[in-house]
Amino acid sequence: MADHAVTLDNVVAHYGRTQVLHGLNLSVGEGELVSLLGASGCGKTTTLRLLAGFIQPTSGAITVAGRDITDLPPHKRDAGIVFQNYALFPHLTVADNVGFGLKQRRVPVAEREARVKAMLARVGLADYADRLPAALSGGQRQRVALARALVIDPPLLMFDEPLSNLDAKLRIDMRVEIRELQRANRRTAIYVTHDQEEAFSISDRVAIMHAGRIVQLDTPEVLYTRPVNAFVARFVGFDNLLPMTVIARDGDAVTVETVGGTLLTLSLGMTGPLPDRFLVGARPEGLEIVSAGPETIPGKTHTRSYLGRAYQYKVDTALGVLTANAPLAHDHGQDSAVGLRLNFEHCCILPYEEN
Amino acid sequence: MPTGKAAGTRCSGSNLSHSPSIIRRLSVIGPWVLVLPASLALLLLLVLPVAGTLMESFGNPKGIWENYRLFFSSSYNRAVLIRSFWIALQATAVSLVAGFFGAYMIANSRPGLKRVLLIVSVFPLLTGVVVRSFSWMAILGRNGIVNTALIQLGLIDQPLSLLFTQGAVIVGLAYLFTPLMILSLVGVLETIEDDLYLAAESLGASPFGVFRQVTLPLAVPGMIVGSVLVFTGSLATFVTPRLLGGEPQMTLATLLYQKAMISFDWEAANTIAAIMMAVTILCVFLMGWLVRRATSARVAQ
Amino acid sequence: MNRRKLHPLMQLAGWLVMLFLIGPVVIVLGTSVSDTTYLAFPPKGLTLRWFENVFAQDSFLSTFAISMQVAAGGTLLALVLGLAAAYALARYRTTIPAWYGSVFFLPFFIPEIVFGFSLLKTLIVLFELPVMPSLILGHAILCLPYMVRVIGASLASFDFSIKEAAVSLGMHPVRAFWTIVLPNIRSGMIAGVVLAFITSLNDMAVALFLTGPGISTLPIEVFTYVEQFFDPTVSAVSVLLMAVTTIVMILIERSLGLSKTIK
């Protein structure tokens, strides 16, 4: 534990009577950026507020840099937080906003001014020191918020959906900038977002949260290719979940039956034993549309949408409506009988669960 | 143009054949026709009568400023003027402090309690000035609660004369206007985003530091508006100084009434009215300027 | 989430302010039932004779009737003028400049006592108007800003495309105003009427100058009574007036919520 910059140990939290965190465990390494990713209400923001000290856990412990801060009030925690709406003080200039934390720490005026100046230069706002926040653009405000959080040298940086108020283009630029600043300063950081692409692009590791628990905590690469269950799989784009039952095994090749009686022979090259019942998670490009025949799931196309690089079809099958992509060269039309073939480059194996 | 469309619909369904230009002209005049009655009423019943009073204050045949010279040459009048300002200023200060504490508590109460407290603060505002001033007569009178309590505690033998003092008028006025101050401040305090407090705390500000560096400066516009409302209101209130201050605590408002309705010295009454108008307008402009200075930079963009 | 925990001293100060605001009301209540000829609090004995005394005084009853008539007339006039103006201001923003709306708040910026004195010279002296219509006109002006403001706030949240939809479906615009717009701003109109009524009922400044011997309003009558006699009858009148106010406040709270009305 000692080498972790931040740990949450079996943290339980309630809002009133509603339990919002169910024994959360999380360890973040020195200089690491971990994202908390999930839909609203999953507990990601609660986790951040616990770390900041804005709310108190019902039970469990929080340590930062080896120090137990569970009972510390927010103003003694040295947390650098970038808020969703920036939370810049409207009555203070950019320089005073950035210097606010230093002033609370009674840093001498000369040093404070020097550090603020250096930090503003760092985020490219050297010429804006005397402006008020209202006179800045969204991206500039974001930079001020970032500078304000960084200048106090916090052992832990926290981001609460910092980019959600920016337009798409700026969001991508700022994301790179945040990552660079965090890396350059070797800051440990927790980043809350509901945007999967944002989380994957910026993080060392991503914690996918659901209903007050961390479902999976891994690097983006692992999450993207090897989700641990159906929830994560759906989250990272395995739109089709196909239940399979093993009926015969022959070395590497396994014969499975899926709903509707279709028999498929899978050659997985799996390490470890395959359970008798499991789910195959398939991305739309993992279902190839071919003519109906053996080793395919029969179905009927009904809605076609144009995606630019491919057509996407909704296909009615015995397993329900599946989503499949097909190259533009193959126009399968609508209401035509087709077969779906699994392409295991874009599939994953998941433990069986009911829908 | 909404009206144009509306009028168009109407015409197509009837035999009338207005030319489009008339419809277009109607759509421009129409809205003005709706605001005309109210505007006219204000002009005839408020603007012109008050303007008349102002004009008449300069109407002394001996010269434009003669009425003012007469007014200011009396040491009694000068004392009344200074006393009025002084009383209004103190009442404003009391209201500002009381209003801030009240508003701060209301703004930070849970919804149910907030509603009750708002009703408690606003209730006095909806009862008449006479009732509200009278209640302080009951408190400060010879047999009032204050004297009764002091005698029972053995602190005094004879009841104190608390009524007809400057303090009584100030308390009465502060009681009158504190609800207004609370309303101006609650609105401002409630619009301060919670994240600003959290940001200040996370950056290391102590609870008092947050109050001093975030809450107070952001409440300034509400404090300015509230103070001007209380100050101009205190200056213009007649009943409270009359009932709680009486003859010894004559103010501009009570003097105006006396000149107009008892001694029928309308020249003097006009002059006092004009002075009150001037002070009020000055305060309102000052308020506008201060509030703009305090907020414009913040909201501008 | 917008709540701060208060320091105990701030909490105490807040409650003291609340006591300051509600205490006098409680004291008036207490003195009105005291069986003494002077104002005693806490009350000594318990009696309703001061309330009986209120109803025994013809002057209170007759001036109350006049006050009600003036308030009804003034409120109605202010409603008609204010509704038309507020509607035009909200609906035709392209035609009527925004600053024009602030013209209707002029009465807020003129000391009431100056207004009352000026009305005396204009209506009573110059035009020799009787007291009653003068009072109604004066009170209509006092009430106008409340009407424009409260009805305006209601209209600001009204989606005019609803009315346009009705007109596009073939409804006459004037009919659409009555059947579509008015029902949707009803709560604002009720609040405006209530505020105006209370303003008129409580007015001293205008009535002080316009009333004369023979015709007076209740606040003036009470004021005169206080100056002459200092007995619990006034407490009883005050309590009755507060009761009226309370009922009225409950009505507003029911129809749209107090906090919304006042801000």
Tab-separated table of C-alpha atoms in Angstrom, chain A residues 49 54 74-75 78-79 81 83-85 87-91 97 100-101 103-105 132 134-137 141 148-149 152, chain B residues 193-207 209-210 212-215 217-218 294 296-301:
chain	number	residue	atom	x	y	z
A	49	ARG	CA	-16.209	14.297	-3.555
A	54	PHE	CA	-16.840	17.451	0.542
A	74	PRO	CA	-11.497	19.825	2.705
A	75	HIS	CA	-9.342	22.900	3.267
A	78	ASP	CA	-4.233	19.956	-0.499
A	79	ALA	CA	-6.413	18.696	-3.309
A	81	ILE	CA	-9.641	20.143	-8.216
A	83	PHE	CA	-14.511	21.569	-11.604
A	84	GLN	CA	-16.958	20.794	-14.351
A	85	ASN	CA	-18.081	24.420	-14.614
A	87	ALA	CA	-15.869	27.358	-10.492
A	88	LEU	CA	-13.673	30.399	-11.103
A	89	PHE	CA	-14.229	33.222	-8.609
A	90	PRO	CA	-16.113	35.792	-10.688
A	91	HIS	CA	-14.922	38.721	-8.572
A	97	ASN	CA	-7.875	33.118	-9.050
A	100	PHE	CA	-6.031	31.928	-4.332
A	101	GLY	CA	-4.650	28.664	-2.988
A	103	LYS	CA	-2.739	33.053	-0.503
A	104	GLN	CA	-4.544	30.614	1.802
A	105	ARG	CA	-1.179	28.973	2.434
A	132	LEU	CA	-11.802	38.748	-14.986
A	134	ALA	CA	-16.147	36.611	-17.560
A	135	ALA	CA	-13.859	38.102	-20.202
A	136	LEU	CA	-12.383	34.707	-21.113
A	137	SER	CA	-13.490	32.027	-23.554
A	141	ARG	CA	-11.377	29.461	-18.339
A	148	ARG	CA	-5.289	27.200	-10.174
A	149	ALA	CA	-5.323	23.510	-9.286
A	152	ILE	CA	-0.517	24.645	-5.201
B	193	GLU	CA	-22.662	28.550	-7.035
B	194	ASP	CA	-21.905	25.851	-4.532
B	195	ASP	CA	-18.824	24.860	-6.533
B	196	LEU	CA	-17.256	28.241	-5.753
B	197	TYR	CA	-17.377	27.447	-2.045
B	198	LEU	CA	-16.035	23.958	-2.683
B	199	ALA	CA	-13.271	25.337	-4.891
B	200	ALA	CA	-12.256	27.841	-2.215
B	201	GLU	CA	-12.260	25.127	0.448
B	202	SER	CA	-10.283	22.693	-1.652
B	203	LEU	CA	-7.720	25.418	-2.279
B	204	GLY	CA	-7.217	25.710	1.464
B	205	ALA	CA	-9.579	28.494	2.582
B	206	SER	CA	-10.901	28.037	6.128
B	207	PRO	CA	-14.664	28.383	6.688
B	209	GLY	CA	-11.824	32.526	4.829
B	210	VAL	CA	-14.502	31.303	2.430
B	212	ARG	CA	-14.656	36.670	3.816
B	213	GLN	CA	-13.136	35.998	0.410
B	214	VAL	CA	-16.062	34.505	-1.495
B	215	THR	CA	-19.451	35.091	0.170
B	217	PRO	CA	-17.550	40.094	-2.010
B	218	LEU	CA	-20.133	38.281	-4.113
B	294	ALA	CA	-19.346	45.655	-8.949
B	296	SER	CA	-20.450	44.511	-15.044
B	297	ALA	CA	-16.993	43.036	-15.396
B	298	ARG	CA	-18.257	39.745	-14.071
B	299	VAL	CA	-21.190	39.251	-16.387
B	300	ALA	CA	-19.864	41.127	-19.403
B	301	GLN	CA	-19.044	39.243	-22.522
